[in-house]
C-alpha cells in the first residue's frame, strides 16, 4: 500500500529528507532500538498525525550498553518491525549499520552532567552519554522539526529536553504517555525476555505505583512514606530486587521530601537478571 522506504546509508537518508523538506513537509522523527511494540507505535502515530513526513530509526545503540549488558541479546526482528511501521503510514525507516554511526576511531560523546548521574545513571553510568550521543547524531542526519519520545523512559526524555535546550537545537520534543498491557505492565522490548513466572512477578512495578497513586489521592504527601509503600509492595515479590525507588522533581530529577503535582516517582527493579523501569507523574 504505502511507499515506505528503507535506508541504511546516511547520504541517502539525508537526501530523502531534504527532498521532503523542500517539498514543504515538516519532518517528524521517532528514534527506536526496534522490536517494535504498541509503545513505539503510539509515538509513530503521534508523528504521523503531527508531521507531514515521518522517519523512524531502528538502531541498537552500542554506546548505551555497558560491556556486561544485553547488547548482543537485545531482541531484533527487522522484517516484523517494517510490517508494523508500514501499516502506520511511516515514510522512511532509517537502519544505519553500527560502523556508519561509530566508525573506527570514533571519540566524540555528548554528556548532560548532573541529570545523567541521577536515578538510572547510578547503576548505568555510561547509559545517558550513549543515548545523547546517538540522538544528537540522528538529529543531525534526519533534521526533524519534531521528535517523539516516551514517558516510559522519563529520565531519558528529561535529559533529551535539556540537551536540546542547552545546545539550542531547532527541534521540538514531544513526550508521549506510557503504553501498558491490559494488566498494567509497561510495554518494553525487553519484556520479550520473560517467562510466564517472571512476567507475573514484573507486575509488582505497576502495582506499587498504583498503590502510591491511591495514597497520594487520599492526601499523603510525605515522600519517605510513599517510597516505603512502594518498596514494601515490590519486596513482597520474591523474584524482584529493587535498584532504586525515588521521588524527584521532573526537571532536575532531585529528591523531594514532600511530593508536589508534576513530580516524578521513578523506579528500577530487577526481575531475576532483567532490569525494568517504570514511573508515574503525580
Ligand atoms: P526503545 O526502542 O526502547 O529505545 O524506545 C524507543 C522510544 O519508545 C523511546 O522514546 C521510549 O521511551 C519509547 N517507549 C518505549 N516503551 C514505551 C511505552 N511502553 N510507552 C510509551 N513509549 C515507549
PDB file of C-alpha atoms and ligand atoms in Angstrom:
ATOM      1  CA  UNK A   1       0.000   0.000   0.000  1.00  0.00           C
ATOM      2  CA  UNK A   2       2.243   2.864   1.174  1.00  0.00           C
ATOM      3  CA  UNK A   3       5.580   3.589  -0.371  1.00  0.00           C
ATOM      4  CA  UNK A   4       7.625   3.289   2.813  1.00  0.00           C
ATOM      5  CA  UNK A   5      11.316   3.458   2.059  1.00  0.00           C
ATOM      6  CA  UNK A   6      14.167   1.906   3.997  1.00  0.00           C
ATOM      7  CA  UNK A   7      17.600   3.486   4.057  1.00  0.00           C
ATOM      8  CA  UNK A   8      20.743   2.217   5.702  1.00  0.00           C
ATOM      9  CA  UNK A   9      23.007   4.845   4.185  1.00  0.00           C
ATOM     10  CA  UNK A  10      23.389   8.283   5.787  1.00  0.00           C
ATOM     11  CA  UNK A  11      23.750  10.203   2.485  1.00  0.00           C
ATOM     12  CA  UNK A  12      20.599   8.559   1.102  1.00  0.00           C
ATOM     13  CA  UNK A  13      18.698   9.314   4.293  1.00  0.00           C
ATOM     14  CA  UNK A  14      19.805  12.966   4.186  1.00  0.00           C
ATOM     15  CA  UNK A  15      18.959  13.378   0.520  1.00  0.00           C
ATOM     16  CA  UNK A  16      15.494  11.961   1.021  1.00  0.00           C
ATOM     17  CA  UNK A  17      14.735  14.201   3.994  1.00  0.00           C
ATOM     18  CA  UNK A  18      15.949  17.265   2.095  1.00  0.00           C
ATOM     19  CA  UNK A  19      13.617  16.389  -0.728  1.00  0.00           C
ATOM     20  CA  UNK A  20      10.664  16.136   1.689  1.00  0.00           C
ATOM     21  CA  UNK A  21      11.609  19.452   3.304  1.00  0.00           C
ATOM     22  CA  UNK A  22      11.996  21.257   0.026  1.00  0.00           C
ATOM     23  CA  UNK A  23       8.510  19.990  -0.822  1.00  0.00           C
ATOM     24  CA  UNK A  24       7.337  21.944   2.244  1.00  0.00           C
ATOM     25  CA  UNK A  25       6.782  18.957   4.531  1.00  0.00           C
ATOM     26  CA  UNK A  26       7.535  19.066   8.255  1.00  0.00           C
ATOM     27  CA  UNK A  27       9.586  16.117   9.469  1.00  0.00           C
ATOM     28  CA  UNK A  28       8.598  14.037  12.497  1.00  0.00           C
ATOM     29  CA  UNK A  29      11.152  11.617  13.931  1.00  0.00           C
ATOM     30  CA  UNK A  30      10.836   8.586  16.221  1.00  0.00           C
ATOM     31  CA  UNK A  31      14.173   7.090  17.290  1.00  0.00           C
ATOM     32  CA  UNK A  32      13.931   3.445  18.456  1.00  0.00           C
ATOM     33  CA  UNK A  33      16.028   0.358  19.038  1.00  0.00           C
ATOM     34  CA  UNK A  34      13.448  -1.736  17.210  1.00  0.00           C
ATOM     35  CA  UNK A  35      11.475  -4.804  18.252  1.00  0.00           C
ATOM     36  CA  UNK A  36       8.503  -2.541  17.766  1.00  0.00           C
ATOM     37  CA  UNK A  37       5.557  -2.692  20.164  1.00  0.00           C
ATOM     38  CA  UNK A  38       2.476  -0.570  20.873  1.00  0.00           C
ATOM     39  CA  UNK A  39       4.562   1.852  22.952  1.00  0.00           C
ATOM     40  CA  UNK A  40       6.707   2.672  19.919  1.00  0.00           C
ATOM     41  CA  UNK A  41       3.619   2.749  17.706  1.00  0.00           C
ATOM     42  CA  UNK A  42       1.970   5.374  19.927  1.00  0.00           C
ATOM     43  CA  UNK A  43       4.916   7.678  19.143  1.00  0.00           C
ATOM     44  CA  UNK A  44       4.732   6.800  15.454  1.00  0.00           C
ATOM     45  CA  UNK A  45       1.013   7.619  15.369  1.00  0.00           C
ATOM     46  CA  UNK A  46       1.656  10.933  17.119  1.00  0.00           C
ATOM     47  CA  UNK A  47       4.261  11.762  14.471  1.00  0.00           C
ATOM     48  CA  UNK A  48       2.064  10.747  11.541  1.00  0.00           C
ATOM     49  CA  UNK A  49      -0.703  12.968  12.981  1.00  0.00           C
ATOM     50  CA  UNK A  50       1.615  15.895  13.671  1.00  0.00           C
ATOM     51  CA  UNK A  51       4.073  15.943  10.782  1.00  0.00           C
ATOM     52  CA  UNK A  52       3.813  15.629   7.019  1.00  0.00           C
ATOM     53  CA  UNK A  53       6.697  13.191   6.829  1.00  0.00           C
ATOM     54  CA  UNK A  54       7.625  10.567   9.443  1.00  0.00           C
ATOM     55  CA  UNK A  55      11.028   8.979   9.868  1.00  0.00           C
ATOM     56  CA  UNK A  56      11.576   6.076  12.298  1.00  0.00           C
ATOM     57  CA  UNK A  57      15.096   4.925  13.070  1.00  0.00           C
ATOM     58  CA  UNK A  58      15.939   1.421  14.206  1.00  0.00           C
ATOM     59  CA  UNK A  59      19.389   1.219  15.719  1.00  0.00           C
ATOM     60  CA  UNK A  60      20.511  -0.830  18.711  1.00  0.00           C
ATOM     61  CA  UNK A  61      22.981   1.712  20.019  1.00  0.00           C
ATOM     62  CA  UNK A  62      26.140   0.035  21.349  1.00  0.00           C
ATOM     63  CA  UNK A  63      27.238   3.235  23.133  1.00  0.00           C
ATOM     64  CA  UNK A  64      24.419   2.961  25.671  1.00  0.00           C
ATOM     65  CA  UNK A  65      25.179  -0.610  26.739  1.00  0.00           C
ATOM     66  CA  UNK A  66      27.858  -1.473  29.313  1.00  0.00           C
ATOM     67  CA  UNK A  67      30.036  -4.485  28.438  1.00  0.00           C
ATOM     68  CA  UNK A  68      28.104  -6.759  30.844  1.00  0.00           C
ATOM     69  CA  UNK A  69      24.702  -5.667  29.481  1.00  0.00           C
ATOM     70  CA  UNK A  70      22.460  -7.234  26.834  1.00  0.00           C
ATOM     71  CA  UNK A  71      23.644  -5.593  23.583  1.00  0.00           C
ATOM     72  CA  UNK A  72      24.190  -8.939  21.840  1.00  0.00           C
ATOM     73  CA  UNK A  73      20.960 -10.499  23.124  1.00  0.00           C
ATOM     74  CA  UNK A  74      18.746  -7.436  22.623  1.00  0.00           C
ATOM     75  CA  UNK A  75      15.682  -8.642  20.649  1.00  0.00           C
ATOM     76  CA  UNK A  76      15.813  -7.810  16.940  1.00  0.00           C
ATOM     77  CA  UNK A  77      13.351  -8.583  14.135  1.00  0.00           C
ATOM     78  CA  UNK A  78      13.613  -6.108  11.286  1.00  0.00           C
ATOM     79  CA  UNK A  79      11.050  -7.702   8.962  1.00  0.00           C
ATOM     80  CA  UNK A  80       8.395  -7.757  11.664  1.00  0.00           C
ATOM     81  CA  UNK A  81       9.228  -4.141  12.604  1.00  0.00           C
ATOM     82  CA  UNK A  82       8.932  -2.988   8.990  1.00  0.00           C
ATOM     83  CA  UNK A  83       5.493  -4.595   8.666  1.00  0.00           C
ATOM     84  CA  UNK A  84       4.255  -2.727  11.755  1.00  0.00           C
ATOM     85  CA  UNK A  85       5.694   0.592  10.571  1.00  0.00           C
ATOM     86  CA  UNK A  86       4.411   0.234   7.020  1.00  0.00           C
ATOM     87  CA  UNK A  87       0.887  -0.289   8.380  1.00  0.00           C
ATOM     88  CA  UNK A  88       1.112   3.056  10.243  1.00  0.00           C
ATOM     89  CA  UNK A  89       1.997   5.068   7.146  1.00  0.00           C
ATOM     90  CA  UNK A  90       5.633   5.754   8.067  1.00  0.00           C
ATOM     91  CA  UNK A  91       7.518   7.390   5.186  1.00  0.00           C
ATOM     92  CA  UNK A  92      11.076   6.279   5.899  1.00  0.00           C
ATOM     93  CA  UNK A  93      12.761   3.763   8.174  1.00  0.00           C
ATOM     94  CA  UNK A  94      16.419   4.512   8.825  1.00  0.00           C
ATOM     95  CA  UNK A  95      18.530   1.476   9.749  1.00  0.00           C
ATOM     96  CA  UNK A  96      22.148   2.623   9.829  1.00  0.00           C
ATOM     97  CA  UNK A  97      24.812  -0.028  10.375  1.00  0.00           C
ATOM     98  CA  UNK A  98      26.930   0.343  13.504  1.00  0.00           C
ATOM     99  CA  UNK A  99      30.011   1.488  11.583  1.00  0.00           C
ATOM    100  CA  UNK A 100      28.121   4.318   9.913  1.00  0.00           C
ATOM    101  CA  UNK A 101      27.448   5.982  13.264  1.00  0.00           C
ATOM    102  CA  UNK A 102      30.563   4.809  15.106  1.00  0.00           C
ATOM    103  CA  UNK A 103      33.357   4.311  12.586  1.00  0.00           C
ATOM    104  CA  UNK A 104      36.768   3.128  13.769  1.00  0.00           C
ATOM    105  CA  UNK A 105      38.463   5.881  15.756  1.00  0.00           C
ATOM    106  CA  UNK A 106      35.189   7.421  16.954  1.00  0.00           C
ATOM    107  CA  UNK A 107      35.780   9.619  20.044  1.00  0.00           C
ATOM    108  CA  UNK A 108      33.091  12.276  20.397  1.00  0.00           C
ATOM    109  CA  UNK A 109      30.353  12.000  23.034  1.00  0.00           C
ATOM    110  CA  UNK A 110      27.641  14.258  24.436  1.00  0.00           C
ATOM    111  CA  UNK A 111      27.024  14.412  28.179  1.00  0.00           C
ATOM    112  CA  UNK A 112      24.343  16.145  30.215  1.00  0.00           C
ATOM    113  CA  UNK A 113      26.066  16.453  33.579  1.00  0.00           C
ATOM    114  CA  UNK A 114      24.033  16.259  36.748  1.00  0.00           C
ATOM    115  CA  UNK A 115      20.924  14.793  35.179  1.00  0.00           C
ATOM    116  CA  UNK A 116      22.806  11.842  33.693  1.00  0.00           C
ATOM    117  CA  UNK A 117      24.215  10.808  37.074  1.00  0.00           C
ATOM    118  CA  UNK A 118      20.822  10.586  38.839  1.00  0.00           C
ATOM    119  CA  UNK A 119      18.275   7.713  39.014  1.00  0.00           C
ATOM    120  CA  UNK A 120      19.304   5.140  36.334  1.00  0.00           C
ATOM    121  CA  UNK A 121      22.679   6.856  35.934  1.00  0.00           C
ATOM    122  CA  UNK A 122      23.832   5.426  39.274  1.00  0.00           C
ATOM    123  CA  UNK A 123      23.718   1.824  38.080  1.00  0.00           C
ATOM    124  CA  UNK A 124      24.214   2.614  34.344  1.00  0.00           C
ATOM    125  CA  UNK A 125      26.929   5.309  34.330  1.00  0.00           C
ATOM    126  CA  UNK A 126      27.523   5.100  30.531  1.00  0.00           C
ATOM    127  CA  UNK A 127      23.899   4.990  29.544  1.00  0.00           C
ATOM    128  CA  UNK A 128      22.768   8.581  29.006  1.00  0.00           C
ATOM    129  CA  UNK A 129      26.046   9.596  27.391  1.00  0.00           C
ATOM    130  CA  UNK A 130      25.352   6.885  24.830  1.00  0.00           C
ATOM    131  CA  UNK A 131      21.731   7.943  24.401  1.00  0.00           C
ATOM    132  CA  UNK A 132      22.505  11.660  23.994  1.00  0.00           C
ATOM    133  CA  UNK A 133      25.324  10.963  21.570  1.00  0.00           C
ATOM    134  CA  UNK A 134      23.240   8.787  19.271  1.00  0.00           C
ATOM    135  CA  UNK A 135      20.180  11.058  19.453  1.00  0.00           C
ATOM    136  CA  UNK A 136      22.244  14.117  18.556  1.00  0.00           C
ATOM    137  CA  UNK A 137      23.894  12.236  15.678  1.00  0.00           C
ATOM    138  CA  UNK A 138      20.496  11.084  14.422  1.00  0.00           C
ATOM    139  CA  UNK A 139      19.100  14.612  14.731  1.00  0.00           C
ATOM    140  CA  UNK A 140      21.922  15.849  12.506  1.00  0.00           C
ATOM    141  CA  UNK A 141      21.089  13.276   9.874  1.00  0.00           C
ATOM    142  CA  UNK A 142      17.282  13.438   9.980  1.00  0.00           C
ATOM    143  CA  UNK A 143      16.956  17.157  10.824  1.00  0.00           C
ATOM    144  CA  UNK A 144      13.498  16.696  12.337  1.00  0.00           C
ATOM    145  CA  UNK A 145      11.140  19.556  13.121  1.00  0.00           C
ATOM    146  CA  UNK A 146       9.672  17.454  15.915  1.00  0.00           C
ATOM    147  CA  UNK A 147      10.922  14.308  17.672  1.00  0.00           C
ATOM    148  CA  UNK A 148       8.845  11.929  19.799  1.00  0.00           C
ATOM    149  CA  UNK A 149       9.976  10.181  22.970  1.00  0.00           C
ATOM    150  CA  UNK A 150       8.150   8.066  25.560  1.00  0.00           C
ATOM    151  CA  UNK A 151       7.372   8.955  29.163  1.00  0.00           C
ATOM    152  CA  UNK A 152       8.255   5.306  29.888  1.00  0.00           C
ATOM    153  CA  UNK A 153      11.884   6.485  29.817  1.00  0.00           C
ATOM    154  CA  UNK A 154      11.205   9.557  31.932  1.00  0.00           C
ATOM    155  CA  UNK A 155      14.823  10.383  32.722  1.00  0.00           C
ATOM    156  CA  UNK A 156      15.819   9.953  29.092  1.00  0.00           C
ATOM    157  CA  UNK A 157      13.077  12.347  27.978  1.00  0.00           C
ATOM    158  CA  UNK A 158      14.129  14.928  30.601  1.00  0.00           C
ATOM    159  CA  UNK A 159      17.764  14.654  29.516  1.00  0.00           C
ATOM    160  CA  UNK A 160      16.966  14.957  25.805  1.00  0.00           C
ATOM    161  CA  UNK A 161      14.865  18.036  26.500  1.00  0.00           C
ATOM    162  CA  UNK A 162      17.788  19.532  28.407  1.00  0.00           C
ATOM    163  CA  UNK A 163      20.303  18.683  25.677  1.00  0.00           C
ATOM    164  CA  UNK A 164      18.060  20.335  23.076  1.00  0.00           C
ATOM    165  CA  UNK A 165      17.680  23.438  25.250  1.00  0.00           C
ATOM    166  CA  UNK A 166      21.351  23.697  26.197  1.00  0.00           C
ATOM    167  CA  UNK A 167      22.608  23.227  22.634  1.00  0.00           C
ATOM    168  CA  UNK A 168      19.855  25.403  21.146  1.00  0.00           C
ATOM    169  CA  UNK A 169      18.783  22.664  18.729  1.00  0.00           C
ATOM    170  CA  UNK A 170      15.991  23.594  16.387  1.00  0.00           C
ATOM    171  CA  UNK A 171      13.724  20.636  17.169  1.00  0.00           C
ATOM    172  CA  UNK A 172      10.546  20.383  19.235  1.00  0.00           C
ATOM    173  CA  UNK A 173      10.474  17.472  21.677  1.00  0.00           C
ATOM    174  CA  UNK A 174       7.155  15.735  22.348  1.00  0.00           C
ATOM    175  CA  UNK A 175       6.849  13.227  25.179  1.00  0.00           C
ATOM    176  CA  UNK A 176       4.028  10.662  24.851  1.00  0.00           C
ATOM    177  CA  UNK A 177       2.319   8.777  27.726  1.00  0.00           C
ATOM    178  CA  UNK A 178       3.332   5.279  28.857  1.00  0.00           C
ATOM    179  CA  UNK A 179       1.558   2.479  26.992  1.00  0.00           C
ATOM    180  CA  UNK A 180       0.768  -0.530  29.204  1.00  0.00           C
ATOM    181  CA  UNK A 181      -0.553  -4.039  28.702  1.00  0.00           C
ATOM    182  CA  UNK A 182      -4.103  -4.603  29.977  1.00  0.00           C
ATOM    183  CA  UNK A 183      -2.677  -5.948  33.264  1.00  0.00           C
ATOM    184  CA  UNK A 184      -0.620  -2.788  33.851  1.00  0.00           C
ATOM    185  CA  UNK A 185       2.858  -3.893  32.734  1.00  0.00           C
ATOM    186  CA  UNK A 186       4.570  -1.073  30.834  1.00  0.00           C
ATOM    187  CA  UNK A 187       5.407  -2.277  27.327  1.00  0.00           C
ATOM    188  CA  UNK A 188       9.103  -2.760  26.640  1.00  0.00           C
ATOM    189  CA  UNK A 189      11.111  -4.664  24.040  1.00  0.00           C
ATOM    190  CA  UNK A 190      12.831  -6.365  26.980  1.00  0.00           C
ATOM    191  CA  UNK A 191       9.507  -7.923  28.075  1.00  0.00           C
ATOM    192  CA  UNK A 192      10.344 -10.494  25.367  1.00  0.00           C
ATOM    193  CA  UNK A 193      12.898 -11.951  27.815  1.00  0.00           C
ATOM    194  CA  UNK A 194      10.250 -13.006  30.350  1.00  0.00           C
ATOM    195  CA  UNK A 195       8.995 -16.494  31.040  1.00  0.00           C
ATOM    196  CA  UNK A 196       5.464 -16.799  32.445  1.00  0.00           C
ATOM    197  CA  UNK A 197       6.520 -16.533  36.116  1.00  0.00           C
ATOM    198  CA  UNK A 198       8.798 -13.567  35.533  1.00  0.00           C
ATOM    199  CA  UNK A 199       6.092 -11.773  33.583  1.00  0.00           C
ATOM    200  CA  UNK A 200       3.715 -12.255  36.528  1.00  0.00           C
ATOM    201  CA  UNK A 201       6.381 -11.083  39.003  1.00  0.00           C
ATOM    202  CA  UNK A 202       7.005  -7.957  36.896  1.00  0.00           C
ATOM    203  CA  UNK A 203       3.500  -6.729  37.671  1.00  0.00           C
ATOM    204  CA  UNK A 204       4.743  -5.630  41.096  1.00  0.00           C
ATOM    205  CA  UNK A 205       6.166  -2.469  39.480  1.00  0.00           C
ATOM    206  CA  UNK A 206       2.894  -1.069  38.166  1.00  0.00           C
ATOM    207  CA  UNK A 207       1.024  -2.404  41.225  1.00  0.00           C
ATOM    208  CA  UNK A 208       3.348  -0.481  43.544  1.00  0.00           C
ATOM    209  CA  UNK A 209       2.823   2.712  41.538  1.00  0.00           C
ATOM    210  CA  UNK A 210      -0.947   2.198  41.664  1.00  0.00           C
ATOM    211  CA  UNK A 211      -0.732   1.944  45.460  1.00  0.00           C
ATOM    212  CA  UNK A 212       1.296   5.154  45.566  1.00  0.00           C
ATOM    213  CA  UNK A 213      -1.241   6.924  43.364  1.00  0.00           C
ATOM    214  CA  UNK A 214      -4.083   5.839  45.660  1.00  0.00           C
ATOM    215  CA  UNK A 215      -2.218   7.066  48.768  1.00  0.00           C
ATOM    216  CA  UNK A 216      -1.437  10.404  47.161  1.00  0.00           C
ATOM    217  CA  UNK A 217      -5.053  10.808  46.067  1.00  0.00           C
ATOM    218  CA  UNK A 218      -6.027  10.215  49.705  1.00  0.00           C
ATOM    219  CA  UNK A 219      -3.782  13.110  50.735  1.00  0.00           C
ATOM    220  CA  UNK A 220      -0.385  11.564  51.518  1.00  0.00           C
ATOM    221  CA  UNK A 221       2.457  13.976  50.648  1.00  0.00           C
ATOM    222  CA  UNK A 222       5.396  12.566  52.602  1.00  0.00           C
ATOM    223  CA  UNK A 223       7.888  11.183  50.063  1.00  0.00           C
ATOM    224  CA  UNK A 224       9.545   8.757  52.520  1.00  0.00           C
ATOM    225  CA  UNK A 225       6.227   7.183  53.426  1.00  0.00           C
ATOM    226  CA  UNK A 226       5.192   6.873  49.760  1.00  0.00           C
ATOM    227  CA  UNK A 227       8.531   5.288  48.888  1.00  0.00           C
ATOM    228  CA  UNK A 228       8.078   2.852  51.818  1.00  0.00           C
ATOM    229  CA  UNK A 229       4.696   1.750  50.443  1.00  0.00           C
ATOM    230  CA  UNK A 230       6.218   1.152  47.002  1.00  0.00           C
ATOM    231  CA  UNK A 231       9.221  -0.718  48.382  1.00  0.00           C
ATOM    232  CA  UNK A 232       7.034  -2.935  50.598  1.00  0.00           C
ATOM    233  CA  UNK A 233       4.911  -3.949  47.628  1.00  0.00           C
ATOM    234  CA  UNK A 234       7.924  -4.780  45.462  1.00  0.00           C
ATOM    235  CA  UNK A 235       9.829  -6.526  48.251  1.00  0.00           C
ATOM    236  CA  UNK A 236       6.839  -8.842  48.766  1.00  0.00           C
ATOM    237  CA  UNK A 237       7.661 -10.324  45.337  1.00  0.00           C
ATOM    238  CA  UNK A 238      10.455 -12.890  45.824  1.00  0.00           C
ATOM    239  CA  UNK A 239      11.825 -12.605  42.259  1.00  0.00           C
ATOM    240  CA  UNK A 240      12.132  -8.807  42.450  1.00  0.00           C
ATOM    241  CA  UNK A 241      15.194  -6.861  43.562  1.00  0.00           C
ATOM    242  CA  UNK A 242      14.964  -3.068  43.788  1.00  0.00           C
ATOM    243  CA  UNK A 243      17.612  -0.951  42.087  1.00  0.00           C
ATOM    244  CA  UNK A 244      16.013   2.328  43.179  1.00  0.00           C
ATOM    245  CA  UNK A 245      12.718   3.953  44.087  1.00  0.00           C
ATOM    246  CA  UNK A 246      12.825   7.755  44.112  1.00  0.00           C
ATOM    247  CA  UNK A 247      10.508  10.725  44.098  1.00  0.00           C
ATOM    248  CA  UNK A 248      12.068  13.675  42.305  1.00  0.00           C
ATOM    249  CA  UNK A 249      11.109  16.912  40.601  1.00  0.00           C
ATOM    250  CA  UNK A 250      10.575  16.395  36.877  1.00  0.00           C
ATOM    251  CA  UNK A 251      13.177  18.930  35.678  1.00  0.00           C
ATOM    252  CA  UNK A 252      16.294  18.473  37.789  1.00  0.00           C
ATOM    253  CA  UNK A 253      15.416  14.963  38.987  1.00  0.00           C
ATOM    254  CA  UNK A 254      16.382  15.864  42.557  1.00  0.00           C
ATOM    255  CA  UNK A 255      14.741  14.122  45.534  1.00  0.00           C
ATOM    256  CA  UNK A 256      11.679  15.654  47.171  1.00  0.00           C
ATOM    257  CA  UNK A 257      10.692  15.478  50.833  1.00  0.00           C
ATOM    258  CA  UNK A 258       7.114  16.448  50.105  1.00  0.00           C
ATOM    259  CA  UNK A 259       5.578  15.483  46.777  1.00  0.00           C
ATOM    260  CA  UNK A 260       4.053  18.126  44.530  1.00  0.00           C
ATOM    261  CA  UNK A 261       1.946  17.990  41.394  1.00  0.00           C
ATOM    262  CA  UNK A 262       4.190  17.292  38.400  1.00  0.00           C
ATOM    263  CA  UNK A 263       6.787  15.342  40.420  1.00  0.00           C
ATOM    264  CA  UNK A 264       8.085  12.021  39.158  1.00  0.00           C
ATOM    265  CA  UNK A 265       8.008   8.719  41.023  1.00  0.00           C
ATOM    266  CA  UNK A 266      10.608   6.604  39.262  1.00  0.00           C
ATOM    267  CA  UNK A 267      11.772   3.090  39.939  1.00  0.00           C
ATOM    268  CA  UNK A 268      14.036   0.406  38.549  1.00  0.00           C
ATOM    269  CA  UNK A 269      13.685  -3.234  39.569  1.00  0.00           C
ATOM    270  CA  UNK A 270      15.422  -6.443  38.568  1.00  0.00           C
ATOM    271  CA  UNK A 271      13.226  -9.465  37.925  1.00  0.00           C
ATOM    272  CA  UNK A 272      15.974 -12.078  38.112  1.00  0.00           C
ATOM    273  CA  UNK A 273      18.585 -10.530  35.782  1.00  0.00           C
ATOM    274  CA  UNK A 274      16.093  -8.484  33.716  1.00  0.00           C
ATOM    275  CA  UNK A 275      16.122  -4.783  34.631  1.00  0.00           C
ATOM    276  CA  UNK A 276      12.804  -2.958  34.317  1.00  0.00           C
ATOM    277  CA  UNK A 277      11.866   0.677  34.801  1.00  0.00           C
ATOM    278  CA  UNK A 278       8.526   2.303  35.404  1.00  0.00           C
ATOM    279  CA  UNK A 279       7.282   5.663  36.639  1.00  0.00           C
ATOM    280  CA  UNK A 280       4.370   7.867  37.492  1.00  0.00           C
ATOM    281  CA  UNK A 281       3.920  11.615  37.142  1.00  0.00           C
ATOM    282  CA  UNK A 282       1.974  12.945  40.091  1.00  0.00           C
TER     283      UNK A 282
HETATM  284  P1  LIG B   1      13.447   1.945  22.730  1.00  0.00           P
HETATM  285  O1  LIG B   1      13.299   1.229  21.445  1.00  0.00           O
HETATM  286  O2  LIG B   1      13.167   1.081  23.932  1.00  0.00           O
HETATM  287  O3  LIG B   1      14.742   2.715  22.824  1.00  0.00           O
HETATM  288  O4  LIG B   1      12.294   3.036  22.782  1.00  0.00           O
HETATM  289  C1  LIG B   1      12.125   3.965  21.745  1.00  0.00           C
HETATM  290  C2  LIG B   1      11.155   5.025  22.195  1.00  0.00           C
HETATM  291  O5  LIG B   1       9.897   4.419  22.526  1.00  0.00           O
HETATM  292  C3  LIG B   1      11.626   5.769  23.443  1.00  0.00           C
HETATM  293  O6  LIG B   1      11.325   7.158  23.317  1.00  0.00           O
HETATM  294  C4  LIG B   1      10.805   5.139  24.530  1.00  0.00           C
HETATM  295  O7  LIG B   1      10.586   5.988  25.650  1.00  0.00           O
HETATM  296  C5  LIG B   1       9.508   4.850  23.813  1.00  0.00           C
HETATM  297  N1  LIG B   1       8.781   3.791  24.512  1.00  0.00           N
HETATM  298  C6  LIG B   1       9.247   2.561  24.841  1.00  0.00           C
HETATM  299  N2  LIG B   1       8.308   1.869  25.531  1.00  0.00           N
HETATM  300  C7  LIG B   1       7.231   2.685  25.650  1.00  0.00           C
HETATM  301  C8  LIG B   1       5.951   2.555  26.269  1.00  0.00           C
HETATM  302  N3  LIG B   1       5.583   1.448  26.906  1.00  0.00           N
HETATM  303  N4  LIG B   1       5.113   3.604  26.199  1.00  0.00           N
HETATM  304  C9  LIG B   1       5.481   4.751  25.556  1.00  0.00           C
HETATM  305  N5  LIG B   1       6.672   4.926  24.957  1.00  0.00           N
HETATM  306  C10 LIG B   1       7.537   3.913  24.994  1.00  0.00           C
END
